[in-house]
Coordinates of C-alpha atoms in Angstrom, one line a residue:
X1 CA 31.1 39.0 33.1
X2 CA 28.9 38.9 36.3
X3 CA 30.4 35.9 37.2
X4 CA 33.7 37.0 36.8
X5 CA 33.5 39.9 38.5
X6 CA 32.0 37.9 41.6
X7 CA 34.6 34.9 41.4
X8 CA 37.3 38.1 41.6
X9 CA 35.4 39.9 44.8
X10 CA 35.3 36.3 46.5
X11 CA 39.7 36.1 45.7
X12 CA 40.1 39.7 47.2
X13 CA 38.0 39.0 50.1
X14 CA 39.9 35.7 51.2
X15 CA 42.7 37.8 50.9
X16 CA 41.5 40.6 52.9
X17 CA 40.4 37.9 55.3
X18 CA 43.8 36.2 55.7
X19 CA 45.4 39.8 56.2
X20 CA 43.6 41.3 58.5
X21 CA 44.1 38.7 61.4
X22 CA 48.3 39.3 60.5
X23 CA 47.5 42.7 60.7
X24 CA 45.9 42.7 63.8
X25 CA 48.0 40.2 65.6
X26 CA 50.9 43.0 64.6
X27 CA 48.9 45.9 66.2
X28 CA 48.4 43.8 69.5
X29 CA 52.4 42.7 69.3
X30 CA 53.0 46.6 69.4
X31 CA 50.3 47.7 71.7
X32 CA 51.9 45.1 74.2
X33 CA 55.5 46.2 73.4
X34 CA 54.7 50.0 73.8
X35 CA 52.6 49.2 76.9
X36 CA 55.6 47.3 78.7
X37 CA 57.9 49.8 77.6
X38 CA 55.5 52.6 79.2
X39 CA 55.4 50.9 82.8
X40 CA 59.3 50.3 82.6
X41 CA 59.4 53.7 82.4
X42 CA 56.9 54.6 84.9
X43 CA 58.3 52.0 87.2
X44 CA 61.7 53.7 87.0
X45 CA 60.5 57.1 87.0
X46 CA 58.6 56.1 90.4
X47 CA 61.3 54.3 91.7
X48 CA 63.9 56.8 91.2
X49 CA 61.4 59.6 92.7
X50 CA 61.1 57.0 95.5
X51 CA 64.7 56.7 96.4
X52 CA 65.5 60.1 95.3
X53 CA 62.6 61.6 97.9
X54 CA 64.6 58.9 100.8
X55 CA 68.1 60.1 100.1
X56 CA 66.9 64.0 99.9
X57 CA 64.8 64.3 102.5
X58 CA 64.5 61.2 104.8
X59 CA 63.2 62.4 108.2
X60 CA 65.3 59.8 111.1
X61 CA 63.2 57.9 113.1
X62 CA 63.0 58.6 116.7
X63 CA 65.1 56.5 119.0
X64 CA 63.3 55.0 121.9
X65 CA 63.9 52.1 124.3
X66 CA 63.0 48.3 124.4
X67 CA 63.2 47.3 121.4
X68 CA 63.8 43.4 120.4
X69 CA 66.9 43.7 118.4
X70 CA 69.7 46.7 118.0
X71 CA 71.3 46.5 114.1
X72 CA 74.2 48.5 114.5
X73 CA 75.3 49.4 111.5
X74 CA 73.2 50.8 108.0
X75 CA 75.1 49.0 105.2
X76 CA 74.0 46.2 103.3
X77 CA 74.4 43.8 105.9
X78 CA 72.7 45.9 108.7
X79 CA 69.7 46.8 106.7
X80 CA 69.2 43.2 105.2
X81 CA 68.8 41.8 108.4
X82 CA 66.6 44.9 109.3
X83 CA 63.9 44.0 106.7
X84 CA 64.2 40.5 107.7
X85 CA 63.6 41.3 111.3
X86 CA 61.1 44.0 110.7
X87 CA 58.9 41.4 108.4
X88 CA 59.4 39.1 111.4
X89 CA 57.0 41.5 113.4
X90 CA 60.0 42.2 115.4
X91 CA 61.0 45.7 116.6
X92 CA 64.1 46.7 115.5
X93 CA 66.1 49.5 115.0
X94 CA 69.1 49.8 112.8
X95 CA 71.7 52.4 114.0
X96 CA 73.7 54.2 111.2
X97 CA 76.9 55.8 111.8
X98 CA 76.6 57.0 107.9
X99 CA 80.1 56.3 107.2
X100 CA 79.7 53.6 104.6
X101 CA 83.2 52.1 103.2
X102 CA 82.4 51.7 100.0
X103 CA 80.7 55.8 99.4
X104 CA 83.6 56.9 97.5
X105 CA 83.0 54.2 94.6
X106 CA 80.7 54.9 91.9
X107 CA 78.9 52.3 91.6
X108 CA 78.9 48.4 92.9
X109 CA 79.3 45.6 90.7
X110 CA 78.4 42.5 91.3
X111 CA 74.8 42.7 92.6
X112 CA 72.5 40.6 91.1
X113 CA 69.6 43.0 89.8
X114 CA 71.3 46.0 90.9
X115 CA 74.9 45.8 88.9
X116 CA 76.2 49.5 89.0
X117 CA 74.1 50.9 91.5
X118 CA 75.1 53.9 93.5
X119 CA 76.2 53.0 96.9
X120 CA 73.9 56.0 98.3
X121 CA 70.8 54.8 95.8
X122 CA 71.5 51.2 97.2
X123 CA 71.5 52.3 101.2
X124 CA 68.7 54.7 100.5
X125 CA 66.3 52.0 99.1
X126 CA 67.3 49.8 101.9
X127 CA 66.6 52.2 104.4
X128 CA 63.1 53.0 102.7
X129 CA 62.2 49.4 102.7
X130 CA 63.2 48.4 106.4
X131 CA 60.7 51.3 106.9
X132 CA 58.0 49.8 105.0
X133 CA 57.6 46.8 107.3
X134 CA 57.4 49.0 110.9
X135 CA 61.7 48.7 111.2
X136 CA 63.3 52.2 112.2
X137 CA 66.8 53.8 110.7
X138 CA 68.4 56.2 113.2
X139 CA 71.8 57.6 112.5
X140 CA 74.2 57.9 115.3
X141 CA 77.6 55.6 116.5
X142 CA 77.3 53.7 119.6
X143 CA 80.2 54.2 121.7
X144 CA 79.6 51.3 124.4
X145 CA 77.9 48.3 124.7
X146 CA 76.7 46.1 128.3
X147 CA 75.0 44.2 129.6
X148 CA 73.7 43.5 133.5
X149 CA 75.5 40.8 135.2
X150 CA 73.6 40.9 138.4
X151 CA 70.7 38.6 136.9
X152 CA 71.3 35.3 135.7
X153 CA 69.9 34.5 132.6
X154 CA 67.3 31.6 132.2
X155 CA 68.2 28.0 133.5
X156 CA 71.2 26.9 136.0
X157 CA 75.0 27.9 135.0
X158 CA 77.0 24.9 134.0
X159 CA 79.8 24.3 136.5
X160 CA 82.6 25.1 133.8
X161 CA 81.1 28.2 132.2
X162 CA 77.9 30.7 131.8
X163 CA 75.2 29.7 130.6
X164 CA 73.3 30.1 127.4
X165 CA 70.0 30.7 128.0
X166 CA 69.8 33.8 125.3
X167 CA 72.2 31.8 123.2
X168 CA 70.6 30.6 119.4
X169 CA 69.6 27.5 118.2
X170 CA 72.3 24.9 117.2
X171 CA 72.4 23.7 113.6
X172 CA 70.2 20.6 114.6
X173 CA 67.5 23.0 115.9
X174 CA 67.9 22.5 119.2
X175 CA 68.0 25.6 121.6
X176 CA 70.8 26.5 123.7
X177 CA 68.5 27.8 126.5
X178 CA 69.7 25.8 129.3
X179 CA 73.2 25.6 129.0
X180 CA 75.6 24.0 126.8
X181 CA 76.6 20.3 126.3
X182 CA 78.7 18.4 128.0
X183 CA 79.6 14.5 128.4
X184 CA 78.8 14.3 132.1
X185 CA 76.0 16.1 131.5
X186 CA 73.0 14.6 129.2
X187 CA 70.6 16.7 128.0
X188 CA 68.7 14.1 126.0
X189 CA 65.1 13.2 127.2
X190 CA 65.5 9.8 127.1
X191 CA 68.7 9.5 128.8
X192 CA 69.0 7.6 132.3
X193 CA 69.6 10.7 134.2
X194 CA 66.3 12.4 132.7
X195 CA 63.2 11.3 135.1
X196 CA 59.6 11.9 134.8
X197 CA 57.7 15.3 136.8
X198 CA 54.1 16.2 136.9
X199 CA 55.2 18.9 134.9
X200 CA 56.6 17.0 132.1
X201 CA 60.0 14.8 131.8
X202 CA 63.1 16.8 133.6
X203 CA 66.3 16.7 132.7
X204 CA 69.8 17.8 134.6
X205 CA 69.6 21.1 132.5
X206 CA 65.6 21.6 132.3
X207 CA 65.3 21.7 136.3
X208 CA 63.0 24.9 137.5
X209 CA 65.2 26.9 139.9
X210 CA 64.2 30.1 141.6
X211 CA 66.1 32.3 138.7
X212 CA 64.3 30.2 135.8
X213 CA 61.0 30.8 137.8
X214 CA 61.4 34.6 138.5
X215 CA 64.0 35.5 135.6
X216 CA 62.8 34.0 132.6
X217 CA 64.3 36.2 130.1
X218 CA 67.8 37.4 130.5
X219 CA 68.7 41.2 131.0
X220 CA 68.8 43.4 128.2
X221 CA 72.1 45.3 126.2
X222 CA 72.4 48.4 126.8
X223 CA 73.9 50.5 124.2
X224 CA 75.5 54.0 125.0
X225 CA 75.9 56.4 121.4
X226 CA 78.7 58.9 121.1
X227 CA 76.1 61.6 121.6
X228 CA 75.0 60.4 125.0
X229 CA 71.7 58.5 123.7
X230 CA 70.9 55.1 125.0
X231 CA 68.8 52.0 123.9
X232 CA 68.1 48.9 124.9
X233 CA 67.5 45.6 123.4
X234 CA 67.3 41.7 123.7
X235 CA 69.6 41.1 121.1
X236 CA 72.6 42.5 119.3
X237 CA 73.1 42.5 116.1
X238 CA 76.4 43.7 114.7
X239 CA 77.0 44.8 111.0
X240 CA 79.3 47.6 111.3
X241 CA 81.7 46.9 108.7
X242 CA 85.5 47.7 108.0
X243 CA 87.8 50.1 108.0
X244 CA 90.5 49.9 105.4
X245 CA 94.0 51.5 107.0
X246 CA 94.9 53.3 103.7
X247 CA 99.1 53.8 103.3
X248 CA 99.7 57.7 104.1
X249 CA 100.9 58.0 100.3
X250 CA 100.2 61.8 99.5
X251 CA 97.2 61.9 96.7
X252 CA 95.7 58.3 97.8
X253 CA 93.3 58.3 100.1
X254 CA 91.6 61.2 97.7
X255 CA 91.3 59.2 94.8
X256 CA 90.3 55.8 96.6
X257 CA 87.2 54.3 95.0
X258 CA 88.0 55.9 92.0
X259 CA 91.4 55.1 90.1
X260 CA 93.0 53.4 93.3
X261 CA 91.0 50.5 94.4
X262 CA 91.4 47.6 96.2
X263 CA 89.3 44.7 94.7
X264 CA 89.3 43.6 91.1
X265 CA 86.0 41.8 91.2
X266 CA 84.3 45.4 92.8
X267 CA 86.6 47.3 90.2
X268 CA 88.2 44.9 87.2
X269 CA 85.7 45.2 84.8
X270 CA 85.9 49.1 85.0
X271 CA 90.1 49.1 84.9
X272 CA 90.5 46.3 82.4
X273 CA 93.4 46.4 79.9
X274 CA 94.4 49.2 81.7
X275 CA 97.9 49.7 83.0
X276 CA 97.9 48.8 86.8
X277 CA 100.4 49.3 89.3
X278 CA 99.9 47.1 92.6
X279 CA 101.5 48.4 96.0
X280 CA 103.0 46.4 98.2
X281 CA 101.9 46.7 101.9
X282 CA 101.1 43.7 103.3
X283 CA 101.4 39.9 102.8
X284 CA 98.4 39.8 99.7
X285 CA 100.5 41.8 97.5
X286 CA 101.7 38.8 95.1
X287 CA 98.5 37.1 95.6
X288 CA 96.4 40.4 94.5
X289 CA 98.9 41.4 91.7
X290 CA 98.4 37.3 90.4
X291 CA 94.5 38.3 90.5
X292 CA 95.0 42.1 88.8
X293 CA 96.6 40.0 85.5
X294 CA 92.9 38.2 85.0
X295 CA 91.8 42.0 83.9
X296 CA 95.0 43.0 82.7
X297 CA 97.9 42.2 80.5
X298 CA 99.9 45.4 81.9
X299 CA 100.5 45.0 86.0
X300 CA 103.2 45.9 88.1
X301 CA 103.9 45.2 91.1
X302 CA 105.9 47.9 93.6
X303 CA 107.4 46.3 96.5
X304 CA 107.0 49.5 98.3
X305 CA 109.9 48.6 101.0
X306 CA 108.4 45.1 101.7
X307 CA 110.1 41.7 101.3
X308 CA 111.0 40.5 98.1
X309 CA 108.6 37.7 96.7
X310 CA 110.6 34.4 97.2
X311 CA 111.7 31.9 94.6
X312 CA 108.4 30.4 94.0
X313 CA 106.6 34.1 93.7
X314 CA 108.7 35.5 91.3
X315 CA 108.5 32.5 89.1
X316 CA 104.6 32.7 89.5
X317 CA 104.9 36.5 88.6
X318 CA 107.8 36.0 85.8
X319 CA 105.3 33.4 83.9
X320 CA 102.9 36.0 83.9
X321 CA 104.2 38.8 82.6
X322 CA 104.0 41.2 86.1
X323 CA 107.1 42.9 86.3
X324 CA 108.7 43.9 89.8
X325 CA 109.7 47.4 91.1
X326 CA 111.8 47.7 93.6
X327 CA 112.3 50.4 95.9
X328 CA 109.3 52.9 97.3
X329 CA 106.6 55.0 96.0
X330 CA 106.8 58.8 97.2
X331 CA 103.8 59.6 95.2
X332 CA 101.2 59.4 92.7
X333 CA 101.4 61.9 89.8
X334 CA 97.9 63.3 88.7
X335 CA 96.8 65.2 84.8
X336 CA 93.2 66.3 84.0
X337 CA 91.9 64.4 87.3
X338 CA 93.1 61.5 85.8
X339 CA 95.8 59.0 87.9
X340 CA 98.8 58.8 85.3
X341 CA 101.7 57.3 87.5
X342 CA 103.8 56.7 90.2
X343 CA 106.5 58.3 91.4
X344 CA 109.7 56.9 93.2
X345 CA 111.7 58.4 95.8
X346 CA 114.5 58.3 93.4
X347 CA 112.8 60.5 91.0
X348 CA 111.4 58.0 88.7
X349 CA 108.4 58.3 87.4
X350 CA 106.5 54.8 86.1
X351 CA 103.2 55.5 84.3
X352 CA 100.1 53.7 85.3
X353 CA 96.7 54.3 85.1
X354 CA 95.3 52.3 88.1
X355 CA 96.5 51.9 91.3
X356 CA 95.7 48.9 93.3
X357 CA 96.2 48.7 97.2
X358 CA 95.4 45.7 99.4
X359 CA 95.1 47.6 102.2
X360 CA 95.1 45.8 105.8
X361 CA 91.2 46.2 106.7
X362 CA 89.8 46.4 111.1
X363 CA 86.3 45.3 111.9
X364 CA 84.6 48.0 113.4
X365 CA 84.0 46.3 117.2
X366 CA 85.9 48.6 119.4
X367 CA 82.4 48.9 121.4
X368 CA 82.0 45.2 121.8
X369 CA 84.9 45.1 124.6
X370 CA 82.1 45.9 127.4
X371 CA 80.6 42.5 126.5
X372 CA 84.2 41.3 126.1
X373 CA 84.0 40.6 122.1
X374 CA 87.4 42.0 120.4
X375 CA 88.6 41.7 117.0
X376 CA 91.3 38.7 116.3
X377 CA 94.0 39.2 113.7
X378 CA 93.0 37.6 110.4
X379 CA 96.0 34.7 109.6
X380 CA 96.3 35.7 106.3
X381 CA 97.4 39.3 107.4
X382 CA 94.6 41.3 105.7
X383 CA 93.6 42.8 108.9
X384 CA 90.9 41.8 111.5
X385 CA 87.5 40.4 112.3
X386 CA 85.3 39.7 115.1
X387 CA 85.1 35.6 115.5
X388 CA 81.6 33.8 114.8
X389 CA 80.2 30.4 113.6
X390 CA 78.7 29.8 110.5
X391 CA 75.2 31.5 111.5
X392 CA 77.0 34.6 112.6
X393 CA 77.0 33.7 116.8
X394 CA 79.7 35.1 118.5
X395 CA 81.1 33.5 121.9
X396 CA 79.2 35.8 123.9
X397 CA 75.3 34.6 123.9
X398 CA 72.3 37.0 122.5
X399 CA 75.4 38.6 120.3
X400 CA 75.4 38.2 116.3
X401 CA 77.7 39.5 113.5
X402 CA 77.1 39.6 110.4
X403 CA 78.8 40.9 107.2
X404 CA 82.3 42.3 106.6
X405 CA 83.0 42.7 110.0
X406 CA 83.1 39.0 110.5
X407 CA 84.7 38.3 106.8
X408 CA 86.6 40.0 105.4
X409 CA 86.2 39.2 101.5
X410 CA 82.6 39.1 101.8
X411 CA 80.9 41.6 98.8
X412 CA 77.8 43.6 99.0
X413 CA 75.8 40.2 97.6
X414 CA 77.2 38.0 100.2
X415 CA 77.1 40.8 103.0
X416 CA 73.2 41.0 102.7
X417 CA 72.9 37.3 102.6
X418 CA 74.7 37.2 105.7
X419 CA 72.7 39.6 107.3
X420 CA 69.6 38.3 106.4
X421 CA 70.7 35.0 107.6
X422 CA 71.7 36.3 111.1
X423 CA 68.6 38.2 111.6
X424 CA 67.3 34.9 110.7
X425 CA 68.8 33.2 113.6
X426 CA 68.2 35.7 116.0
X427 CA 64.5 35.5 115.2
X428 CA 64.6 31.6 115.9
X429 CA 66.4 32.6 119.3
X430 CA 63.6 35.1 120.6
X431 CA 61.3 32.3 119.1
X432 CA 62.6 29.5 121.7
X433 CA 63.0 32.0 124.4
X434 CA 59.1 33.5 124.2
X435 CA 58.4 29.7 124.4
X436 CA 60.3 28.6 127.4
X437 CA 58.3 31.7 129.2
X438 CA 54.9 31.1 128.0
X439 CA 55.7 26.9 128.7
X440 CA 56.7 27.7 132.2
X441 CA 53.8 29.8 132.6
X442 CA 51.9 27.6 131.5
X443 CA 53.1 25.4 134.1
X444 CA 52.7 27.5 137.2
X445 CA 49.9 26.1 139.1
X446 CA 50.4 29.9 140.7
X447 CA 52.0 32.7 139.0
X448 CA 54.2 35.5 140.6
X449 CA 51.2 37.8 138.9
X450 CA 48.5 35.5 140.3
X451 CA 50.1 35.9 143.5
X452 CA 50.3 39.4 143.4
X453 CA 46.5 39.8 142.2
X454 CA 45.2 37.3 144.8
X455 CA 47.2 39.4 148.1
X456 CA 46.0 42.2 146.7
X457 CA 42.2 41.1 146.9
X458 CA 42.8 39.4 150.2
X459 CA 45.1 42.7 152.2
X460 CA 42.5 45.5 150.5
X461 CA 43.5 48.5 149.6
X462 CA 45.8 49.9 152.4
X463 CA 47.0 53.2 151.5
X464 CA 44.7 55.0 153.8
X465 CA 47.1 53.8 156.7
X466 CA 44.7 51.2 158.3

């Protein structure tokens, strides 16, 4: 009986032993699970006190003078290259005219990480984390922008054309600091025109001249705001964004962002399988209508006075089911704040539910015609943008653009990129132009400051008049 009783207690405790490990493996999986659930929470909470305490009471930064790059313009692309800069160790101020084109949307789509964020949340964070790193964020709208032209900038002028001593490095990584290129004119080390100096190996374009002795750095912008406020800066950095030239069709422009919209990849996911109407008024109509059908079974496009498609449109829109409206839309017919069709100047009323506008879009550059930058006409006709390469360097040296106002189709994603990627370059450009001055320093057997120092030891002090 004893024995029994023992052989039993010896069963239960192996099983007590093989349950409690379960058990307490369990309690650990749910202590972890309620713990990382807690900090998510926390880590919103915080976070949305953080960029709630930005939008609500954000105190502007002061604007001063001298700074190492001007960011005009606070949208995605103007504070991206702001943090870049600013974790650079650069000073840089981003001006924000605090009209951003995409405020009247909910949310924006599309972000990685931040899909459906408020446009304010999104610019409020930004501005809070260009802050972190030493950047600044003051509001105001420049109204002019110049630069000196009575000092040349570092290294001889080609014959042909300016040089570009501020300009940025070329995709090889070579800087444009004396000049550019040119067939007569070799710039290689190596080449038989290059010969050797006690000061290193010379080249055509690498000769010290008077200007590149004296003048090492070229002459600052300077940047006048609407308000009368000025700033100056090395380099220009330009991320002001579109404007999109909204039809005057009573009832539109109030319900932009909302039920009329413009993009389907910013807005098709929220209007899907809705009924869409798409207005004619420009040369994207067809293309935009073709691109509406991916969301929706139900489009329609109104030609809206335009040209009818040709033969090979209206086959592309017959095979997909868009029927065509002719004649013109006098207005758009509301219920219960709620877009529920279109009505003709013939009286007709068509119902849809979303209204889709390809509106012609303008870069923002009107103060770039100082430095003689202007917007070009886009050769698709959806409006116009200021001309750069593939790193965002315009024609005119020291000047970068960066988001929508050099492309037009570019998203909030790709906007940042870009500005990051400018801010990037203009980094590497202030890089190779702090070189060339400390290099010819470095050089000068006799510096203009040495000079200076050395007359000053030798001449006394000669204020008293003898």
């Amino acid at each position: 009986m004893v024995v029994v009783e023992v052989v039993t207690m010896t069963e239960n405790e192996k099983t007590t032993q093989g349950a409690a490990p379960r058990a307490t493996r369990r309690a650990a999986e749910m202590t972890a699970e309620l713990t990382a659930e807690l900090t998510a929470e926390l880590t919103a909470e915080s976070t949305a006190r953080e960029i709630t305490g930005a939008a609500a009471a954000e105190t502007p930064d002061e604007l001063r003078d001298g700074y190492d790059v001007v960011v005009v313009g606070g949208g995605a692309a103007g504070l991206s290259a702001g943090l870049m800069l600013s974790r650079a160790r650069r000073s840089v101020v981003v001006l924000d005219a605090g009209a951003p084109r995409n405020a009247p949307a909910a949310g924006v789509h599309g972000l990685l990480g931040l899909d459906g964020i408020s446009p304010r949340e999104l610019l409020a964070r930004g501005r809070a984390e260009v802050r972190r790193y030493g950047g600044q964020v003051v509001p105001g709208e420049v109204a002019t922008a110049t630069r000196p032209t009575h000092e040349e900038p570092d290294g001889p002028s080609s014959p042909d054309g300016p040089s570009h001593a501020d300009g940025p490095s070329s995709p090889d990584g070579r800087s444009h600091a004396d000049g550019p290129s040119h067939p007569d004119r070799p710039t290689d080390p190596d080449t038989p025109n290059s010969r050797d100096t006690p000061n290193g190996r010379e080249t055509p374009n690498s000769r010290d001249t008077p200007n590149s002795r004296n003048n090492p750095a070229p002459s600052p912008f300077t940047l006048v705001l609407t308000d009368g406020r000025t700033v100056t800066a090395r380099r220009l950095l330009v991320a002001t964004g579109l404007v999109d030239e909204l039809p005057s069709l009573p009832g539109l422009r109030e319900r932009w962002g909302r039920d009329v919209v413009h993009c389907p990849y910013c807005h098709g996911w929220e209007v899907r399988d809705r009924a869409v109407g798409v207005l004619a008024v420009g040369p994207m109509a067809v293309h935009q209508a073709l691109m509406f059908r991916q969301w929706s079974a139900d489009v329609t496009l109104f030609t809206q006075g335009t040209p009818q498609p040709d033969e090979e449109q209206a086959e592309q829109l017959a095979a997909r089911g868009i029927r065509v409206v002719d004649g013109e839309v006098a207005g758009l017919e509301v219920t219960g704040d709620r877009l529920t069709g279109l009505r003709l100047k013939d009286g007709r009323v068509l119902a849809r539910e979303v209204l889709a506008v390809a509106a012609p879009m303008s870069a923002r550059v009107g103060f770039l015609a100082g430095l003689g930058l202007r917007a070009v006409e886009h050769p698709g006709g959806a409006g116009s943008y200021l001309p750069a390469d593939a790193l965002g360097r315009t024609e005119v040296p020291g000047v970068w653009v960066a988001g929508n106002a050099a492309d037009l189709s570019a998203q909030v994603g790709a906007s940042a990129a870009a500005g990051a990627a400018a801010a990037a370059q203009v980094n590497a450009d202030l890089i190779a132009e702090e070189t060339r001055r400390a290099v010819a320093a470095h050089r000068a057997p006799f510096s203009a400051a040495s000079e200076a120092r050395v007359s000053a030891l030798v001449t006394g002090d000669r204020r008293h008049g003898l």
